Amino acid sequence: MRAQKRKGTQTRCLAGLRRRHSVLGTLAALCMAANGCQSMRPPSKPVSFQAEAWSFGPWQGQKLITPHYEVYTTVNDPVLVETFPALLERCYEYYQELVPPAREPAEPMKVYLMATRNQWAALTRQLTGPRAAVFLKIRNGGFSDGGVSVIQYVTHAVTFPLLAHEGFHQYLHSCVDPAVPAWLNEGLAVVCEGQRWTGSGLKSFDPWYNPIRRNQLAEALARERLLPLEELLSTHAGNIVDEPSTKVATYYAQVWGLMLFLREGQNGKYAEGFARLRQSLRDPELTGRLRAEQIWSSPGVSPGRALFQSFISEDLETFERQYVSFLRNRILSERGPAGRRWRWFHPAARQETFHAPNHSVR
């Protein structure tokens, strides 16, 4: 049996190489449509995976087994099937850069990637039971719940960033111990959406490259409807879903902007504290530290604010002025970081994410 599995894995890698020209053509179309990228780079290092037959109800599909994931999919396009394992494993490497792990996952992380809305809805009902009505409010996208991601395939431009976003929540659930407040959990997940693709595959993760979030943030800035920093730090991601769609979009776009500011704003003033914060997330003592800081803080201070003030800044008023100024200069100006000219466009498909109330803040 083991010898057969090894042979199967090798066969999948060779099959991927034989289909290289088909993959290049499809991904070249993808990168022009989704990212507007121009250059071609050598293909990424191949990811070995095993493929087994799998079905859900009347729908036939495959189970793809990688070093860290089990992907159950009814998407049967051979190019996409070859792409998913490599994308997820590249994401896993990137997550480790953002937040060092406290441990390896106890078991492969499960991702369900369904080809149609009907399939996704049926699986959602099966997995979430009486809570399904909440998840079924999502129109185009997916969710993560209890370390499992359930994604509806929509288009390349929507689904690839969404897989990276939800995968980050899975990673925190499986590899990092303490509870992570929503502003940081969601903010880092949105950072993972930024991807640069070429005809040979995923070239790199680029936190600044997120046209959907950038457009949403630009609109919020132009219409003067940014959420106050205090609200941003205290909001529970599970509660934002019931808000109007414009506020939901602003929330996710704004935590994306917050991550960029923490990395680069004020000439890197907050970058060291932000790095220490991300390093500390794997420390099981962090949860106790946060509880102690809440006790000694003013009444009504949320865990999210306590974490922020401990690692980033106690002066929220000054920080908020600097943060909003950074957003106006970088998002509303014609040029982004390093003088790069923004490429504005309005994708036809909306990207939507949702996380169960007990997931983002565990």
Coordinates of C-alpha atoms in Angstrom, one line a residue:
M1 CA 0.0 0.0 0.0
R2 CA 2.8 2.4 0.9
A3 CA 4.6 1.7 -2.4
Q4 CA 1.4 2.3 -4.3
K5 CA 0.9 5.7 -2.6
R6 CA 4.4 6.8 -3.4
K7 CA 3.9 5.8 -7.0
G8 CA 0.6 7.7 -7.1
T9 CA 2.3 10.8 -5.7
Q10 CA 5.0 10.6 -8.3
T11 CA 2.5 10.1 -11.1
R12 CA 0.7 13.3 -10.0
C13 CA 3.9 15.3 -10.1
L14 CA 4.8 14.0 -13.6
A15 CA 1.2 14.6 -14.8
G16 CA 1.5 18.2 -13.7
L17 CA 4.8 18.6 -15.7
R18 CA 3.2 17.1 -18.8
R19 CA 0.3 19.6 -18.5
R20 CA 2.8 22.5 -18.0
H21 CA 1.8 24.3 -21.2
S22 CA -1.9 24.0 -20.4
V23 CA -1.2 25.3 -16.8
L24 CA 0.9 28.2 -18.2
G25 CA -1.8 29.3 -20.6
T26 CA -4.6 29.2 -18.0
L27 CA -2.6 31.0 -15.3
A28 CA -1.3 33.6 -17.7
A29 CA -5.0 34.4 -18.4
L30 CA -5.6 34.5 -14.7
C31 CA -2.8 36.8 -13.9
M32 CA -3.8 39.3 -16.6
A33 CA -7.5 39.2 -15.4
A34 CA -6.9 39.3 -11.7
N35 CA -3.6 41.0 -11.2
G36 CA -2.6 42.7 -14.4
C37 CA 0.9 41.2 -14.0
Q38 CA 3.2 41.2 -17.0
S39 CA 6.4 39.2 -16.3
M40 CA 6.9 35.4 -16.5
R41 CA 9.0 33.7 -13.8
P42 CA 10.3 30.1 -13.5
P43 CA 7.6 27.8 -12.0
S44 CA 7.5 27.4 -8.2
K45 CA 8.9 24.3 -6.6
P46 CA 6.5 21.4 -7.2
V47 CA 4.3 20.2 -4.3
S48 CA 3.9 16.5 -4.1
F49 CA 0.3 15.4 -3.3
Q50 CA -1.8 12.3 -3.4
A51 CA -5.2 12.3 -5.1
E52 CA -8.1 9.9 -4.2
A53 CA -11.6 9.6 -5.4
W54 CA -14.1 11.4 -3.2
S55 CA -17.8 12.2 -3.5
F56 CA -20.4 14.3 -1.7
G57 CA -23.9 13.1 -2.3
P58 CA -24.4 12.7 -6.1
W59 CA -21.4 14.9 -6.8
Q60 CA -18.0 13.3 -7.7
G61 CA -14.7 14.9 -6.8
Q62 CA -11.3 14.3 -5.4
K63 CA -9.5 14.3 -2.0
L64 CA -6.1 16.0 -2.4
I65 CA -3.6 15.2 0.4
T66 CA -0.6 17.5 1.0
P67 CA 1.9 17.7 3.9
H68 CA -0.5 20.0 5.8
Y69 CA -3.9 19.8 4.2
E70 CA -6.7 17.6 3.1
V71 CA -8.6 19.3 0.3
Y72 CA -12.0 17.8 -0.6
T73 CA -13.1 19.3 -3.9
T74 CA -15.8 18.8 -6.5
V75 CA -13.9 21.2 -8.8
N76 CA -12.7 18.9 -11.6
D77 CA -10.8 21.2 -13.8
P78 CA -7.3 19.5 -14.0
V79 CA -5.4 22.8 -14.0
L80 CA -7.1 24.0 -10.9
V81 CA -6.7 20.6 -9.2
E82 CA -3.0 20.9 -9.8
T83 CA -2.9 24.5 -8.5
F84 CA -4.7 24.1 -5.2
P85 CA -2.1 22.0 -3.3
A86 CA 0.8 24.3 -4.3
L87 CA -1.2 27.4 -3.4
L88 CA -2.2 26.1 0.1
E89 CA 1.3 24.9 0.9
R90 CA 2.8 28.3 -0.2
C91 CA 0.2 30.0 2.0
Y92 CA 1.3 27.8 5.0
E93 CA 4.9 29.0 4.6
Y94 CA 3.7 32.6 4.5
Y95 CA 1.5 32.2 7.6
Q96 CA 4.7 31.0 9.5
E97 CA 6.4 34.2 8.4
L98 CA 3.5 36.3 9.7
V99 CA 3.0 34.4 13.0
P100 CA 5.6 31.8 14.1
P101 CA 3.8 28.5 15.1
A102 CA 3.5 27.2 18.6
R103 CA 3.2 23.7 17.2
E104 CA 2.6 21.7 14.0
P105 CA -1.1 20.9 13.3
A106 CA -2.1 17.7 15.0
E107 CA -3.7 16.5 11.8
P108 CA -4.0 17.8 8.2
M109 CA -6.2 20.9 8.0
K110 CA -9.4 20.3 6.1
V111 CA -10.5 22.5 3.2
Y112 CA -13.8 21.9 1.3
L113 CA -13.8 23.6 -2.1
M114 CA -17.1 23.1 -3.8
A115 CA -17.7 23.8 -7.5
T116 CA -21.2 25.2 -7.2
R117 CA -23.4 27.2 -4.9
N118 CA -25.8 24.3 -4.4
Q119 CA -23.0 22.0 -3.4
W120 CA -21.6 24.5 -1.0
A121 CA -25.0 25.2 0.6
A122 CA -25.7 21.4 1.0
L123 CA -22.3 20.9 2.7
T124 CA -22.7 23.9 4.9
R125 CA -26.0 22.5 6.2
Q126 CA -24.4 19.2 6.9
L127 CA -21.4 20.6 8.7
T128 CA -23.0 23.4 10.7
G129 CA -26.4 22.0 11.5
P130 CA -28.8 24.4 13.2
R131 CA -26.3 27.3 12.7
A132 CA -26.4 26.9 8.9
A133 CA -28.9 29.8 8.4
V134 CA -26.2 32.3 9.5
F135 CA -23.6 30.9 7.1
L136 CA -26.0 30.7 4.2
K137 CA -26.3 34.5 4.2
I138 CA -23.0 34.5 2.4
R139 CA -23.5 35.1 -1.3
N140 CA -20.0 34.6 -2.9
G141 CA -17.3 33.3 -0.7
G142 CA -16.9 31.0 2.2
F143 CA -16.2 30.6 5.9
S144 CA -14.0 28.9 8.4
D145 CA -15.4 27.3 11.5
G146 CA -13.6 25.1 14.1
G147 CA -10.4 24.9 12.0
V148 CA -12.3 23.8 8.8
S149 CA -12.7 25.9 5.7
V150 CA -15.7 25.7 3.5
I151 CA -15.2 27.5 0.2
Q152 CA -17.5 28.0 -2.8
Y153 CA -15.5 28.3 -6.0
V154 CA -16.5 31.5 -7.8
T155 CA -13.6 32.8 -10.0
H156 CA -9.8 32.7 -9.7
A157 CA -9.7 36.3 -8.6
V158 CA -12.2 35.7 -5.8
T159 CA -11.4 32.2 -4.7
F160 CA -7.5 32.2 -4.5
P161 CA -7.4 35.2 -2.1
L162 CA -10.3 33.7 -0.1
L163 CA -8.5 30.4 0.3
A164 CA -5.5 32.3 1.7
H165 CA -7.7 34.4 4.0
E166 CA -9.6 31.4 5.5
G167 CA -6.4 29.3 5.6
F168 CA -4.8 31.9 7.9
H169 CA -7.7 31.4 10.4
Q170 CA -7.2 27.7 10.1
Y171 CA -3.5 28.1 10.8
L172 CA -4.1 30.2 14.0
H173 CA -6.7 27.6 15.2
S174 CA -4.3 24.6 14.6
C175 CA -0.9 26.0 15.2
V176 CA -1.1 29.0 17.6
D177 CA -2.4 28.8 21.2
P178 CA -3.8 32.1 22.5
A179 CA -7.0 33.9 21.5
V180 CA -6.3 36.5 18.8
P181 CA -8.5 39.6 18.8
A182 CA -10.5 40.2 15.6
W183 CA -8.6 43.3 14.5
L184 CA -5.4 41.3 14.3
N185 CA -6.9 38.0 13.3
E186 CA -8.9 39.5 10.4
G187 CA -6.2 42.1 9.5
L188 CA -3.5 39.5 9.0
A189 CA -6.0 37.3 7.1
V190 CA -6.7 40.1 4.7
V191 CA -3.0 40.7 4.2
C192 CA -2.8 37.1 3.0
E193 CA -5.2 38.0 0.1
G194 CA -2.6 40.0 -1.7
Q195 CA -1.1 37.7 -4.3
R196 CA 1.0 38.3 -7.4
W197 CA 0.6 35.6 -10.1
T198 CA 2.5 34.9 -13.2
G199 CA 1.9 32.3 -15.9
S200 CA 4.0 29.8 -14.0
G201 CA 2.1 30.1 -10.7
L202 CA 2.1 32.2 -7.5
K203 CA 5.0 34.6 -7.7
S204 CA 4.7 36.2 -4.3
F205 CA 2.5 37.5 -1.6
D206 CA 2.2 41.3 -1.7
P207 CA 0.2 42.9 1.2
W208 CA -0.3 46.1 -0.8
Y209 CA -1.8 44.3 -3.8
N210 CA -5.5 44.1 -2.9
P211 CA -7.6 46.1 -5.4
I212 CA -11.0 45.1 -3.8
R213 CA -10.0 46.2 -0.3
R214 CA -8.2 49.3 -1.6
N215 CA -11.3 50.4 -3.5
Q216 CA -13.5 49.8 -0.5
L217 CA -11.1 51.8 1.8
A218 CA -10.8 54.6 -0.7
E219 CA -14.6 54.9 -0.8
A220 CA -14.8 54.9 3.0
L221 CA -12.2 57.6 3.2
A222 CA -13.8 59.7 0.5
R223 CA -17.2 59.5 2.2
E224 CA -15.8 60.1 5.7
R225 CA -17.2 56.9 7.1
L226 CA -14.1 55.3 8.6
L227 CA -14.8 53.3 11.8
P228 CA -13.2 55.0 14.9
L229 CA -10.0 53.2 16.1
E230 CA -11.6 52.3 19.4
E231 CA -14.5 50.5 17.6
L232 CA -12.1 48.8 15.2
L233 CA -10.0 47.4 18.1
S234 CA -13.1 46.2 20.1
T235 CA -15.3 44.8 17.3
H236 CA -15.9 41.1 17.3
A237 CA -15.8 39.7 13.7
G238 CA -18.8 37.5 14.4
N239 CA -20.9 40.6 15.2
I240 CA -20.0 42.6 12.1
V241 CA -22.0 40.3 9.8
D242 CA -25.3 41.7 10.7
E243 CA -24.2 45.2 9.8
P244 CA -25.0 46.9 6.5
S245 CA -22.8 45.6 3.7
T246 CA -20.9 48.9 3.3
K247 CA -19.9 48.8 7.0
V248 CA -18.7 45.1 6.6
A249 CA -16.6 46.1 3.6
T250 CA -15.2 49.1 5.5
Y251 CA -14.3 47.0 8.5
Y252 CA -12.3 44.5 6.5
A253 CA -10.7 47.2 4.3
Q254 CA -9.8 49.2 7.4
V255 CA -8.1 46.4 9.3
W256 CA -6.1 45.7 6.1
G257 CA -5.0 49.4 6.1
L258 CA -4.1 49.1 9.8
M259 CA -1.7 46.2 9.1
L260 CA 0.0 48.2 6.4
F261 CA 0.3 51.2 8.7
L262 CA 1.8 49.1 11.5
R263 CA 4.4 47.8 9.1
E264 CA 5.4 51.0 7.4
G265 CA 3.7 54.0 8.9
Q266 CA 5.6 56.9 10.6
N267 CA 8.9 55.6 9.1
G268 CA 8.5 52.3 10.8
K269 CA 7.8 53.7 14.3
Y270 CA 5.4 50.9 15.1
A271 CA 7.0 48.0 13.1
E272 CA 9.1 46.7 16.0
G273 CA 6.1 46.5 18.4
F274 CA 4.0 44.9 15.7
A275 CA 6.7 42.3 15.1
R276 CA 7.0 41.5 18.8
L277 CA 3.2 41.2 19.0
R278 CA 3.1 38.6 16.2
Q279 CA 6.0 36.7 17.7
S280 CA 4.2 36.7 21.1
L281 CA 1.0 35.1 19.7
R282 CA 2.5 31.7 20.1
D283 CA 3.2 32.2 23.8
P284 CA 0.5 30.5 25.9
E285 CA 1.2 33.0 28.7
L286 CA -0.1 35.8 26.5
T287 CA -3.7 35.0 27.3
G288 CA -3.0 35.4 31.0
R289 CA -1.1 38.6 30.5
L290 CA -4.0 40.1 28.6
R291 CA -6.5 39.2 31.3
A292 CA -4.2 40.9 33.9
E293 CA -3.9 44.0 31.8
Q294 CA -7.7 44.1 31.4
I295 CA -8.1 43.9 35.2
W296 CA -5.7 46.9 35.7
S297 CA -7.1 48.9 32.8
S298 CA -10.0 51.3 32.8
P299 CA -13.5 49.7 32.9
G300 CA -14.8 48.6 29.5
V301 CA -11.4 48.0 27.9
S302 CA -11.7 45.2 25.4
P303 CA -9.1 42.4 25.0
G304 CA -8.4 43.8 21.5
R305 CA -7.6 47.3 22.8
A306 CA -5.6 45.9 25.8
L307 CA -3.4 43.9 23.3
F308 CA -3.0 46.9 21.1
Q309 CA -2.0 49.3 24.0
S310 CA 0.4 46.7 25.4
F311 CA 2.4 46.2 22.2
I312 CA 1.7 49.2 19.9
S313 CA 0.7 52.4 21.6
E314 CA -1.2 53.6 24.7
D315 CA -2.0 56.9 23.0
L316 CA -4.9 56.0 20.8
E317 CA -5.7 59.5 19.8
T318 CA -2.3 60.3 18.4
F319 CA -2.0 56.9 16.7
E320 CA -5.4 57.4 15.1
R321 CA -4.5 60.7 13.6
Q322 CA -1.3 59.3 12.1
Y323 CA -3.1 56.2 10.9
V324 CA -5.9 58.2 9.0
S325 CA -3.2 60.5 7.6
F326 CA -1.3 57.5 6.3
L327 CA -4.4 56.1 4.7
R328 CA -5.3 59.3 3.0
N329 CA -1.7 59.7 1.6
R330 CA -1.3 56.2 0.4
I331 CA -4.9 55.1 -0.6
L332 CA -6.3 58.4 -2.0
S333 CA -3.1 59.5 -3.7
E334 CA -2.3 58.4 -7.3
R335 CA 0.8 56.5 -6.1
G336 CA 1.3 53.7 -3.6
P337 CA 4.5 52.6 -1.8
A338 CA 7.8 53.1 -3.5
G339 CA 6.1 55.4 -6.0
R340 CA 4.2 52.6 -7.7
R341 CA 1.1 53.8 -9.6
W342 CA -2.1 52.3 -8.4
R343 CA -4.1 50.3 -11.0
W344 CA -7.7 50.9 -10.1
F345 CA -10.4 48.6 -11.3
H346 CA -13.8 47.4 -10.1
P347 CA -14.1 43.6 -10.1
A348 CA -17.5 42.3 -11.1
A349 CA -17.4 39.6 -8.4
R350 CA -17.6 40.6 -4.7
Q351 CA -15.3 38.8 -2.3
E352 CA -17.1 38.0 1.0
T353 CA -15.7 36.4 4.1
F354 CA -17.4 35.3 7.3
H355 CA -16.1 33.6 10.4
A356 CA -18.2 32.0 13.0
P357 CA -18.5 34.0 16.3
N358 CA -16.5 31.3 18.1
H359 CA -13.7 31.2 15.5
S360 CA -12.0 34.5 15.1
V361 CA -11.8 35.1 18.8
R362 CA -11.6 31.7 20.5

